[in-house]
Coordinates of C-alpha atoms in Angstrom, one line a residue:
M1 CA -21.7 -13.7 -2.4
A2 CA -24.7 -13.4 -0.5
D3 CA -23.4 -12.7 3.1
T4 CA -23.2 -15.5 5.2
A5 CA -22.2 -16.3 8.8
P6 CA -18.4 -17.4 9.4
G7 CA -19.2 -20.7 10.3
R8 CA -20.9 -22.3 13.3
D9 CA -17.5 -22.8 14.5
A10 CA -17.1 -19.0 14.9
A11 CA -19.6 -17.4 17.1
T12 CA -22.4 -15.8 15.6
D13 CA -24.1 -15.3 19.1
G14 CA -20.9 -13.5 20.8
A15 CA -17.5 -12.7 20.1
A16 CA -15.4 -15.9 18.4
S17 CA -12.7 -17.2 20.3
H18 CA -11.3 -18.6 17.2
A19 CA -10.7 -18.2 13.8
S20 CA -12.5 -21.4 11.8
P21 CA -10.5 -23.6 9.0
Y22 CA -12.3 -21.5 6.3
A23 CA -11.1 -18.3 8.0
W24 CA -7.6 -19.7 7.1
Y25 CA -8.2 -20.7 3.6
V26 CA -9.4 -17.5 2.4
L27 CA -6.2 -16.3 4.3
G28 CA -4.4 -18.0 2.0
I29 CA -5.5 -17.0 -1.4
L30 CA -6.0 -13.2 0.2
F31 CA -2.4 -13.8 0.6
L32 CA -1.8 -15.0 -3.0
V33 CA -3.5 -12.3 -4.4
Y34 CA -1.2 -10.1 -2.5
V35 CA 1.3 -11.8 -4.0
L36 CA 0.2 -11.0 -7.5
N37 CA -0.3 -7.3 -6.1
F38 CA 3.4 -6.7 -5.2
V39 CA 5.2 -8.8 -8.1
D40 CA 3.0 -6.6 -10.2
R41 CA 4.1 -3.5 -8.2
Q42 CA 7.5 -4.7 -8.2
I43 CA 8.7 -5.7 -11.2
I44 CA 9.8 -2.3 -12.3
S45 CA 13.2 -2.3 -10.2
I46 CA 14.8 -4.8 -11.2
L47 CA 13.8 -3.9 -15.4
A48 CA 14.7 0.0 -14.1
E49 CA 18.1 0.2 -16.1
D50 CA 17.1 -2.1 -19.2
I51 CA 14.3 0.8 -19.3
K52 CA 16.4 4.0 -18.5
R53 CA 18.5 3.1 -21.2
D54 CA 15.7 2.1 -24.1
L55 CA 13.5 5.0 -23.0
N56 CA 15.9 7.6 -22.1
L57 CA 15.1 8.6 -18.5
R58 CA 16.9 10.1 -15.6
D59 CA 16.5 8.1 -11.8
E60 CA 14.5 10.7 -11.1
D61 CA 11.7 9.8 -13.9
L62 CA 12.1 6.2 -12.7
G63 CA 11.3 6.9 -8.8
F64 CA 8.4 8.8 -10.3
L65 CA 6.9 5.6 -12.1
Y66 CA 7.7 3.4 -9.8
G67 CA 6.4 5.4 -6.5
T68 CA 4.6 8.8 -7.9
A69 CA 2.4 7.8 -11.3
F70 CA 1.6 4.9 -9.1
G71 CA 1.1 5.7 -5.5
V72 CA -0.8 9.0 -5.8
F73 CA -3.5 7.4 -7.6
Y74 CA -3.4 4.5 -5.2
S75 CA -3.9 6.4 -2.8
L76 CA -6.3 8.4 -4.0
F77 CA -8.7 5.9 -5.3
G78 CA -8.2 3.8 -2.4
I79 CA -10.6 6.4 -0.6
P80 CA -14.0 6.1 -2.5
L81 CA -12.7 2.0 -3.1
G82 CA -12.7 1.9 0.7
R83 CA -16.1 3.1 1.0
L84 CA -16.9 0.7 -1.5
A85 CA -15.5 -1.9 0.2
D86 CA -17.3 -0.9 3.8
N87 CA -20.8 -0.7 1.4
W88 CA -20.3 -3.7 -1.1
H89 CA -19.3 -7.0 -1.8
R90 CA -15.7 -7.2 -0.8
G91 CA -14.8 -9.9 -3.1
R92 CA -16.5 -9.3 -5.8
L93 CA -14.7 -6.2 -5.6
M94 CA -11.5 -7.9 -5.4
V95 CA -12.4 -9.4 -8.7
I96 CA -12.9 -6.5 -10.7
G97 CA -9.6 -4.5 -9.3
L98 CA -7.8 -7.7 -9.5
T99 CA -8.7 -8.0 -13.2
L100 CA -8.2 -4.1 -14.2
W101 CA -4.1 -4.3 -12.6
S102 CA -3.4 -7.4 -14.2
A103 CA -4.8 -5.8 -17.9
M104 CA -2.7 -3.1 -17.0
T105 CA 0.7 -4.6 -16.2
A106 CA 0.5 -6.9 -19.6
L107 CA 0.2 -3.1 -20.9
S108 CA 2.8 -2.4 -19.6
G109 CA 5.0 -4.4 -22.1
L110 CA 3.7 -2.5 -24.9
S111 CA 5.0 1.1 -23.7
R112 CA 7.0 3.1 -26.1
S113 CA 7.5 6.2 -24.2
G114 CA 7.6 7.2 -20.5
G115 CA 4.7 8.7 -20.8
H116 CA 2.9 5.2 -21.9
L117 CA 4.4 3.7 -19.3
A118 CA 3.8 6.2 -16.4
A119 CA -0.1 6.1 -17.7
A120 CA 0.2 2.2 -17.6
R121 CA 1.6 2.3 -13.6
I122 CA -1.5 5.0 -12.4
G123 CA -4.2 1.9 -14.3
V124 CA -2.1 -0.3 -12.0
G125 CA -2.2 2.0 -9.1
I126 CA -6.3 2.4 -9.4
G127 CA -6.4 -1.6 -9.8
E128 CA -4.6 -2.6 -6.6
A129 CA -6.3 0.1 -4.7
T130 CA -9.4 -2.4 -4.5
A131 CA -7.0 -5.0 -2.5
S132 CA -6.0 -4.5 1.2
P133 CA -9.2 -1.8 1.9
S134 CA -11.1 -5.4 0.9
A135 CA -9.0 -8.2 2.1
Y136 CA -8.0 -6.3 5.6
S137 CA -11.4 -5.5 5.8
L138 CA -12.5 -9.6 5.2
I139 CA -9.4 -10.8 7.6
S140 CA -10.6 -8.4 10.5
D141 CA -14.1 -10.1 9.9
W142 CA -13.3 -14.1 9.2
F143 CA -10.2 -13.2 12.5
P144 CA -10.9 -12.5 16.1
K145 CA -9.5 -9.6 17.7
R146 CA -6.7 -11.6 19.6
L147 CA -5.5 -13.2 16.5
R148 CA -5.9 -10.2 13.8
A149 CA -2.2 -9.2 14.0
T150 CA -1.1 -12.5 13.4
A151 CA -3.4 -12.7 10.2
L152 CA -2.7 -9.1 8.8
S153 CA 0.8 -9.7 9.0
I154 CA 0.5 -13.3 7.2
Y155 CA -1.4 -11.2 4.4
S156 CA 1.0 -8.6 4.8
A157 CA 3.8 -10.9 4.1
G158 CA 2.3 -11.6 0.6
L159 CA 3.9 -8.1 -0.1
Y160 CA 7.6 -9.1 0.9
V161 CA 7.1 -12.3 -1.4
G162 CA 5.7 -10.7 -3.9
G163 CA 8.6 -8.2 -4.3
G164 CA 10.8 -10.5 -4.1
V165 CA 9.6 -12.9 -6.6
S166 CA 9.3 -10.1 -9.2
L167 CA 12.9 -9.4 -8.8
F168 CA 13.4 -13.3 -9.7
I169 CA 11.5 -13.9 -12.4
G170 CA 11.8 -10.5 -13.9
G171 CA 15.5 -11.0 -13.8
L172 CA 15.4 -14.3 -15.8
I173 CA 13.2 -13.0 -18.3
V174 CA 14.9 -10.0 -19.2
Q175 CA 18.2 -11.7 -19.4
N176 CA 16.9 -14.7 -21.0
W177 CA 14.7 -12.6 -23.7
N178 CA 17.6 -10.5 -24.4
R179 CA 20.2 -13.0 -24.8
A180 CA 18.0 -14.8 -27.2
W181 CA 16.1 -11.9 -29.5
P182 CA 19.4 -9.1 -28.9
N183 CA 17.3 -7.1 -31.2
G184 CA 14.2 -7.4 -30.4
G185 CA 11.4 -11.1 -30.3
P186 CA 8.3 -11.7 -31.4
G187 CA 6.6 -8.7 -31.7
G188 CA 9.2 -6.5 -31.7
L189 CA 9.2 -6.9 -27.5
V190 CA 12.8 -7.0 -25.7
G191 CA 13.0 -8.4 -22.5
W192 CA 11.7 -5.7 -20.0
Q193 CA 8.3 -5.6 -21.8
A194 CA 7.6 -9.6 -22.2
A195 CA 8.5 -9.5 -18.3
F196 CA 5.7 -7.3 -17.9
M197 CA 3.8 -9.4 -19.9
A198 CA 4.3 -12.5 -18.5
V199 CA 3.4 -11.3 -15.0
G200 CA 0.6 -9.5 -15.7
L201 CA -1.1 -12.4 -17.8
P202 CA -1.6 -14.7 -14.6
G203 CA -3.6 -12.5 -12.3
L204 CA -6.7 -12.9 -15.0
F205 CA -7.2 -16.7 -13.7
V206 CA -7.0 -16.1 -10.1
A207 CA -9.7 -13.2 -10.3
L208 CA -11.5 -16.1 -11.3
W209 CA -11.1 -17.9 -7.8
I210 CA -11.2 -14.7 -5.8
S211 CA -15.0 -15.4 -6.8
T212 CA -16.0 -18.1 -4.8
L213 CA -15.1 -16.9 -1.9
R214 CA -18.0 -16.5 0.5
E215 CA -18.3 -12.9 2.4
P216 CA -18.8 -13.1 6.2
I217 CA -21.2 -11.2 7.8
R218 CA -20.1 -7.8 9.5
G219 CA -19.2 -7.7 12.9
A220 CA -20.1 -11.1 13.8
V221 CA -16.5 -12.2 14.9
E222 CA -16.7 -9.9 17.7
G223 CA -20.4 -10.3 18.9
L224 CA -21.6 -7.3 17.2
P225 CA -25.1 -7.1 15.0
P226 CA -24.4 -6.6 11.6
P227 CA -24.8 -3.3 10.0
D228 CA -27.8 -2.6 7.7
R229 CA -27.1 -3.3 4.7
H230 CA -26.1 0.1 2.1
P231 CA -29.1 0.5 -0.1
A232 CA -26.8 2.2 -2.9
P233 CA -23.4 1.2 -2.6
F234 CA -22.2 2.6 -6.0
R235 CA -24.5 5.5 -5.8
A236 CA -22.2 6.6 -2.5
F237 CA -19.0 5.6 -3.9
G238 CA -19.9 8.1 -6.6
Q239 CA -20.1 10.7 -4.2
E240 CA -17.3 9.4 -2.2
L241 CA -15.5 10.1 -6.3
I242 CA -17.0 13.8 -6.1
T243 CA -15.2 14.4 -3.1
I244 CA -11.3 13.3 -3.7
I245 CA -11.2 13.1 -8.0
P246 CA -9.7 16.7 -9.0
P247 CA -11.3 18.7 -10.4
L248 CA -14.9 16.6 -9.1
T249 CA -13.5 18.2 -6.1
L250 CA -15.2 21.3 -6.4
I251 CA -18.7 20.0 -7.1
G252 CA -18.6 18.3 -3.9
A253 CA -17.5 21.3 -2.3
A254 CA -20.5 23.3 -3.5
A255 CA -22.9 20.3 -1.7
G256 CA -21.2 21.6 1.2
G257 CA -22.3 25.2 1.2
A258 CA -20.5 27.9 0.2
R259 CA -18.0 28.3 3.6
A260 CA -17.4 25.3 2.1
L261 CA -16.5 25.6 -1.2
M262 CA -14.1 28.5 -0.2
V263 CA -12.3 26.7 1.9
N264 CA -12.0 24.1 -0.9
L265 CA -10.7 26.9 -3.1
L266 CA -8.3 28.1 -0.5
A267 CA -6.8 25.1 -0.3
L268 CA -6.7 24.6 -4.2
G269 CA -4.8 28.0 -4.8
I270 CA -2.3 27.1 -1.2
T271 CA -1.8 23.7 -3.3
V272 CA -0.8 25.1 -7.0
A273 CA 1.5 28.5 -5.3
A274 CA 3.3 25.4 -4.1
V275 CA 3.5 23.2 -6.7
T276 CA 4.6 26.7 -9.2
G277 CA 7.0 27.6 -6.6
L278 CA 9.2 24.3 -6.9
V279 CA 8.4 24.3 -10.3
S280 CA 10.1 27.2 -10.8
I281 CA 13.3 26.5 -9.1
G282 CA 13.7 23.6 -11.0
E283 CA 11.8 20.6 -10.1
P284 CA 10.6 18.2 -12.4
W285 CA 6.3 19.4 -13.0
P286 CA 4.9 16.1 -13.0
Q287 CA 6.1 14.8 -9.7
W288 CA 5.2 17.4 -7.7
T289 CA 1.9 18.1 -9.8
A290 CA 0.8 14.9 -8.8
I291 CA 1.7 15.3 -5.7
G292 CA 0.0 18.4 -5.4
I293 CA -2.9 16.6 -6.6
G294 CA -2.7 14.1 -4.2
A295 CA -2.1 16.2 -1.1
Y296 CA -5.8 18.6 -2.5
A297 CA -7.2 15.6 -3.1
V298 CA -6.6 13.9 0.7
F299 CA -7.9 17.2 1.9
S300 CA -11.1 17.5 0.1
W301 CA -12.0 14.0 1.4
A302 CA -11.5 14.9 4.6
C303 CA -13.5 17.6 4.6
A304 CA -16.2 16.2 3.1
L305 CA -15.7 12.9 5.8
R306 CA -16.4 15.5 8.2
R307 CA -20.1 16.7 6.6
R308 CA -21.3 13.5 5.7
D309 CA -20.0 10.6 8.0
P310 CA -19.1 12.6 11.1
P311 CA -18.8 9.3 13.1
A312 CA -15.9 8.2 10.7
F313 CA -14.2 11.7 10.6
A314 CA -13.8 11.5 14.2
L315 CA -12.3 7.9 14.5
I316 CA -10.2 8.4 12.0
V317 CA -9.4 11.5 10.9
G318 CA -10.0 13.4 14.0
T319 CA -8.3 11.0 16.4
P320 CA -4.4 11.9 17.0
A321 CA -3.6 8.4 17.7
F322 CA -4.8 7.4 14.3
L323 CA -3.0 9.6 12.2
C324 CA 0.6 9.1 14.2
T325 CA 0.2 5.2 13.4
V326 CA -0.2 6.4 9.9
V327 CA 2.8 8.8 10.4
A328 CA 4.8 6.6 12.0
Y329 CA 4.5 3.7 9.0
G330 CA 4.6 5.6 6.1
L331 CA 7.6 7.4 7.1
N332 CA 8.4 3.6 7.7
A333 CA 7.7 2.6 4.6
F334 CA 8.8 5.7 2.8
M335 CA 12.7 4.5 3.3
A336 CA 11.9 0.5 2.9
Y337 CA 9.9 1.6 -0.4
A338 CA 13.2 3.5 -2.1
A339 CA 15.4 0.6 -0.7
S340 CA 13.3 -2.1 -2.5
F341 CA 13.3 -0.1 -5.9
W342 CA 16.8 1.0 -5.6
A343 CA 18.6 -2.3 -4.6
A344 CA 18.6 -4.1 -8.0
P345 CA 19.9 -1.2 -9.9
Y346 CA 22.3 -0.2 -7.0
A347 CA 23.7 -3.4 -7.7
L348 CA 23.7 -3.7 -11.5
R349 CA 24.7 -0.3 -11.6
V350 CA 27.4 0.2 -9.2
L351 CA 28.6 -3.5 -8.5
G352 CA 28.2 -4.7 -11.6
A353 CA 26.0 -7.8 -10.7
S354 CA 23.8 -9.1 -13.4
P355 CA 19.8 -9.3 -13.4
S356 CA 19.5 -12.7 -12.8
T357 CA 22.2 -13.1 -10.5
A358 CA 20.6 -9.9 -8.3
G359 CA 17.3 -10.8 -8.6
F360 CA 17.2 -13.8 -7.2
Y361 CA 19.7 -12.6 -4.0
I362 CA 18.0 -9.2 -3.9
G363 CA 14.2 -10.9 -4.5
G364 CA 14.6 -14.6 -2.8
S365 CA 16.7 -12.7 0.6
G366 CA 13.7 -9.7 0.4
A367 CA 10.9 -12.8 0.1
L368 CA 12.1 -14.6 3.2
A369 CA 13.5 -11.5 5.2
G370 CA 9.4 -9.6 4.8
F371 CA 8.0 -12.8 5.1
L372 CA 9.7 -13.3 8.8
G373 CA 9.6 -9.9 10.0
V374 CA 6.4 -9.3 9.1
T375 CA 5.2 -12.4 10.9
L376 CA 7.3 -12.8 13.4
G377 CA 6.4 -8.4 14.3
G378 CA 2.5 -9.4 14.1
V379 CA 3.0 -12.4 16.5
V380 CA 5.1 -10.4 18.9
A381 CA 2.3 -7.5 18.5
D382 CA 0.2 -9.5 19.5
R383 CA 1.6 -11.1 22.6
L384 CA 2.8 -7.4 23.9
R385 CA -0.7 -6.6 23.0
V386 CA -2.2 -8.9 25.9
S387 CA -0.2 -7.1 28.6
N388 CA -0.6 -3.6 27.6
P389 CA -3.1 -2.2 25.2
A390 CA -0.1 -0.5 23.2
G391 CA 2.3 -3.0 23.0
R392 CA 1.7 -3.1 19.3
L393 CA 3.1 0.4 18.9
M394 CA 6.2 -0.9 20.8
V395 CA 7.1 -2.8 17.4
V396 CA 6.1 -0.1 15.2
I397 CA 9.0 2.1 17.5
F398 CA 11.2 -0.7 16.6
G399 CA 10.9 -0.3 13.1
A400 CA 11.4 2.9 12.7
I401 CA 15.0 3.0 14.3
V402 CA 16.3 0.0 13.9
P403 CA 16.5 -0.8 10.2
A404 CA 18.5 2.6 9.7
P405 CA 22.2 1.5 10.0
F406 CA 21.3 -1.8 8.0
L407 CA 20.5 -0.2 5.0
A408 CA 23.0 2.9 5.5
L409 CA 26.1 0.1 5.1
A410 CA 24.1 -1.4 2.2
F411 CA 24.0 1.4 0.2
T412 CA 27.7 2.4 0.3
A413 CA 28.8 -1.4 0.3
T414 CA 31.2 -2.1 -2.4
T415 CA 30.7 -5.9 -2.9
T416 CA 27.6 -7.6 -3.2
T417 CA 29.2 -9.6 -0.1
L418 CA 28.5 -6.9 2.2
L419 CA 24.9 -5.7 0.3
Y420 CA 23.1 -8.6 -0.1
P421 CA 22.7 -9.6 3.6
M422 CA 22.3 -5.8 5.0
L423 CA 19.6 -5.2 2.3
F424 CA 18.1 -8.8 4.3
L425 CA 18.6 -7.4 8.0
A426 CA 17.2 -4.2 6.7
Q427 CA 14.1 -5.9 5.3
V428 CA 13.5 -8.4 8.6
T429 CA 13.6 -5.6 11.1
A430 CA 11.6 -2.8 8.6
S431 CA 8.7 -5.1 7.9
C432 CA 7.8 -6.1 11.6
A433 CA 5.9 -2.3 11.9
L434 CA 3.3 -3.6 9.2
G435 CA 1.0 -6.0 11.0
S436 CA 1.3 -4.0 14.2
A437 CA 0.2 -0.5 12.5
A438 CA -2.7 -2.1 10.6
A439 CA -4.0 -4.0 13.4
T440 CA -4.1 0.1 15.8
T441 CA -5.6 1.0 13.2
Q442 CA -8.6 -1.4 12.8
D443 CA -8.9 -1.5 16.4
M444 CA -9.6 2.1 16.7
V445 CA -12.6 2.3 14.3
L446 CA -16.3 0.4 14.0
P447 CA -16.2 -2.6 11.9
R448 CA -18.0 -0.6 9.3
M449 CA -15.6 1.5 9.0
R450 CA -12.8 -0.6 8.3
G451 CA -12.4 -0.1 4.6
T452 CA -11.6 3.7 4.9
A453 CA -9.5 3.2 7.7
T454 CA -7.6 1.0 6.0
A455 CA -7.3 3.3 2.8
T456 CA -6.3 6.4 4.9
L457 CA -3.6 4.1 6.6
F458 CA -2.5 3.0 2.9
I459 CA -2.7 7.1 2.1
G460 CA 0.6 7.3 4.6
T461 CA 1.9 4.3 3.2
T462 CA 1.5 5.5 -0.4
L463 CA 1.7 9.9 -0.5
L464 CA 4.4 9.5 2.5
G465 CA 6.1 6.3 1.5
L466 CA 5.8 5.3 -2.0
A467 CA 5.3 8.7 -4.0
L468 CA 8.2 10.5 -2.2
G469 CA 10.7 8.0 -1.0
P470 CA 11.7 6.4 -4.3
Y471 CA 11.3 9.7 -6.4
I472 CA 13.7 12.0 -3.9
A473 CA 16.7 9.1 -3.8
G474 CA 16.4 9.4 -7.5
R475 CA 16.3 13.0 -7.8
V476 CA 19.0 13.6 -5.3
S477 CA 21.1 10.6 -7.0
T478 CA 20.6 12.5 -10.4
L479 CA 21.8 16.1 -8.8
S480 CA 24.6 14.4 -6.9
G481 CA 25.3 11.5 -9.5
S482 CA 25.7 9.1 -6.7
L483 CA 22.9 6.3 -5.7
S484 CA 24.3 5.9 -2.4
T485 CA 24.2 9.6 -1.6
G486 CA 20.8 9.8 -2.9
M487 CA 19.5 6.8 -0.4
L488 CA 21.6 8.1 2.3
S489 CA 19.7 11.4 2.1
L490 CA 16.1 9.5 3.2
L491 CA 17.9 8.6 6.7
A492 CA 16.9 12.1 8.0
S493 CA 12.7 11.2 8.2
V494 CA 14.2 8.5 10.9
P495 CA 14.1 11.2 14.2
I496 CA 10.4 12.1 12.8
A497 CA 9.3 8.9 12.8
L498 CA 10.0 7.6 15.6
V499 CA 8.2 10.8 17.5
A500 CA 5.3 10.0 15.7
A501 CA 5.2 6.6 16.9
I502 CA 6.0 7.2 20.6
A503 CA 3.1 9.2 20.3
A504 CA 0.9 7.2 19.1
Y505 CA 2.4 4.6 21.8
R506 CA 0.9 7.1 24.3
L507 CA -2.8 7.8 22.6
V508 CA -3.8 4.8 21.5
P509 CA -4.9 3.0 24.5
T510 CA -7.4 6.1 25.2
A511 CA -8.5 5.8 21.8
E512 CA -9.2 2.7 21.4
A513 CA -10.6 2.6 24.8
T514 CA -12.9 5.2 24.4
R515 CA -14.2 4.5 20.4
E516 CA -18.0 3.8 21.0
A517 CA -18.2 6.5 23.3
R518 CA -16.4 9.1 20.8
A519 CA -18.6 7.4 17.6
R520 CA -21.8 7.9 19.7
A521 CA -21.2 11.3 20.4
A522 CA -20.7 12.3 16.8
G523 CA -23.6 10.7 15.8
E524 CA -23.5 6.8 15.1
D525 CA -26.5 4.8 16.6
I526 CA -24.5 2.4 18.9

């Protein structure tokens, strides 16, 4: 998969005006990978009630397994893997990642305790961290800027299709398996264990297909000269690891000098004190230790990025418009991830639905809603962008506020007749912002930085959204005895998301217009 031109129908001597047929073929395969990504990630939702019973867990434990155990390591490894995507073959990286997360999903089916399942979920998170940095970068090099939000939205629709398919398939498997073998089937496996294995193994075959994809020349679709091939991508990957994986972070900080080490130790001390304080008042130590690790690790990485790659730091961490976009969409994900996980348990536990029925309606409507929302949102965002440099942020603002009343109605519903349509409307309106946020962050950085920019976007999506949303809803549910109360408590984040989205709307045009100048001022040779 050596670098090759995007094709004669995509200009290589200037900015391309259209996408080649091969680009759309690549997009279709990447869409399938993202479907598998979310099947493996989301299936735990429809299995949650059985897992809770068999492993003797609480709602907060389920939120931890779904969100935090997966999300923290997904976000941390996403950063060095994003850098590797910027420096190495993106297709090969996806093959390795898909193989790892598929195998770990299958191994989830052998779990005999919450700890075993948490370890497998961590492995799934690390493997899946390869997917979007590689895919976003590939898509951005196959599609011209005018089609970028549309292409990224189509890819991102795999999130919702995969999430919906996982609920339907998972519900069918667990219900039929347990009916056929109420005391455990072949190998002593119960329904939820068999479901993990059934959805994990197909990814190993798709990994072989990914290995056939060509690698586009970076920046050619925009008429930019290709960056020099990195002489040692894995050495750079190792250097990135020591900036973000504790306790290796202390080695990375020491390499920056005594002052950098002291700043890092101060951040570590503040993090330990904060986690200790939360645990001392009765908060679960696994959740807040993981969040503390994530927060400290991201701080360490940002400090190291500033020292080692000032232009990337300037265009990503040092750009308020970029950070506001990340926060706005991260808080959108805060509610969306919680709703996508807790919808099935709410239907089963509160409304008495069966796994197969809940999986069909929640999964099917979720897949349709997400596909429609993210695809239409991307198309609308690209059209708004034509006449308004900040037009895509209007879609992010819409996604920050409109889903809230639908979620409130869904999680106070007393019948599935109300629950299912409200979930559909909430998912349509929430999902529309994804392609807009992704394209906005890609446009604010140089081509060589796209993998890192994607990883940074996903920090907000995971640490703010995935690692906190499902857990907080579950924790409040445990404390209050009401899953409805747990979900409604998350609506407090809506005003913060709206403020961040409006700030991004005001800041993005200047940030994009000054991209090259600010990179050059930070030392970029362009």
